[in-house]
Amino acid sequence: VDWKALGLYDYPQIIKKPMDLGTIKKNVTARKYTSIAEAAEDVRLVWTNCMTYNADGSDFFMLAKTLNKKWDEKFAKYLVDYQVETGGSGAGGLATTTSAGEKISLDDKRAFAKSL
């Protein structure tokens, strides 16, 4: 969120860890995430920050709530479809391998991101 350009001068006092989808995309492209779970946490942070900053019931709050729900549903489906195990040693407890021990390819990750 470009809070200065938007005139949201109280944003840094309310939101302690800013995150936006553009930053997430840059981090994915630069391979800064060590696990799928780490990227997923940042996506959820975008929605949480939006709901924290905006009033309950406002258009932005409701949009973030809806997108959060859709994200969780699609991400859960991805975990099942690609048989990604939970409980691994990666951030958030998710591994980047299937239950058969195969590494999830970058193309699979991109396909998932495009499906959102």
XYZ file of C-alpha atoms in Angstrom:
116
model
C 0.000 0.000 0.000
C 1.423 3.364 -1.025
C 0.003 5.054 2.066
C 1.724 8.389 1.356
C 0.254 8.688 -2.137
C -3.157 7.734 -0.769
C -2.903 10.192 2.117
C -3.233 7.441 4.728
C -0.821 9.021 7.193
C -1.998 6.896 10.123
C -1.361 3.654 8.206
C 2.129 2.969 9.677
C 0.794 3.432 13.209
C -2.014 0.916 12.640
C -0.336 -1.609 10.325
C 2.972 -2.828 11.751
C 3.928 -5.182 8.894
C 2.724 -3.770 5.559
C 2.336 -6.202 2.657
C 0.819 -5.987 -0.808
C 0.350 -8.355 -3.729
C 2.955 -6.535 -5.833
C 5.592 -7.157 -3.183
C 4.563 -10.810 -2.973
C 4.909 -11.158 -6.746
C 8.387 -9.584 -6.607
C 9.361 -11.914 -3.763
C 8.148 -14.964 -5.695
C 9.998 -13.869 -8.834
C 13.168 -13.213 -6.823
C 12.749 -16.585 -5.036
C 12.824 -14.922 -1.626
C 10.307 -17.312 -0.086
C 11.721 -20.497 1.374
C 8.364 -22.315 1.315
C 4.884 -22.160 -0.076
C 3.658 -21.533 3.463
C 5.783 -18.405 3.764
C 4.234 -16.932 0.607
C 0.761 -17.955 1.782
C 1.325 -16.149 5.086
C 2.100 -12.937 3.207
C -1.034 -13.283 1.069
C -3.114 -13.689 4.225
C -1.327 -10.687 5.723
C -2.567 -8.527 2.827
C -6.192 -9.374 3.669
C -5.634 -9.082 7.436
C -4.008 -5.666 7.074
C -6.878 -4.460 4.917
C -9.457 -5.657 7.434
C -7.464 -4.144 10.310
C -7.123 -0.727 8.703
C -10.630 -0.400 7.251
C -13.839 -0.255 9.252
C -15.795 -3.478 9.702
C -18.548 -3.496 7.095
C -16.824 -1.030 4.743
C -16.426 -1.949 1.072
C -12.678 -2.526 1.502
C -13.192 -4.653 4.613
C -15.829 -6.794 2.901
C -13.684 -7.189 -0.234
C -10.695 -8.302 1.848
C -12.881 -10.725 3.798
C -14.194 -12.241 0.558
C -10.732 -12.471 -1.012
C -9.354 -14.060 2.162
C -12.042 -16.731 2.042
C -11.444 -17.404 -1.670
C -7.676 -17.538 -1.092
C -8.042 -20.052 1.739
C -10.358 -22.235 -0.373
C -8.060 -22.197 -3.431
C -4.935 -22.706 -1.352
C -6.494 -25.664 0.476
C -7.493 -27.168 -2.882
C -3.942 -26.661 -4.158
C -2.522 -28.475 -1.138
C -4.840 -31.406 -1.789
C -4.464 -31.458 -5.592
C -0.678 -31.439 -5.421
C -0.604 -33.568 -2.281
C 1.486 -31.055 -0.388
C 2.137 -32.389 3.082
C 1.559 -30.328 6.185
C 3.729 -30.699 9.214
C 7.030 -30.328 7.360
C 9.939 -28.336 8.711
C 9.354 -25.324 6.454
C 7.883 -22.038 7.614
C 4.320 -22.530 8.731
C 4.780 -26.294 8.743
C 4.298 -26.867 5.011
C 6.755 -28.690 2.838
C 7.334 -27.955 -0.854
C 7.143 -31.596 -1.827
C 4.274 -33.915 -2.573
C 3.382 -36.840 -0.345
C 5.373 -39.004 -2.764
C 8.467 -36.934 -1.989
C 8.498 -35.171 -5.368
C 9.469 -31.512 -5.420
C 6.687 -29.200 -6.593
C 7.885 -27.527 -9.773
C 8.010 -23.812 -10.406
C 5.524 -24.348 -13.264
C 3.078 -25.967 -10.828
C 3.472 -23.008 -8.468
C 2.909 -20.555 -11.338
C -0.166 -22.476 -12.492
C -1.560 -22.222 -8.985
C -0.860 -18.476 -8.809
C -2.574 -17.912 -12.175
C -5.631 -19.837 -10.999
C -6.278 -17.296 -8.247
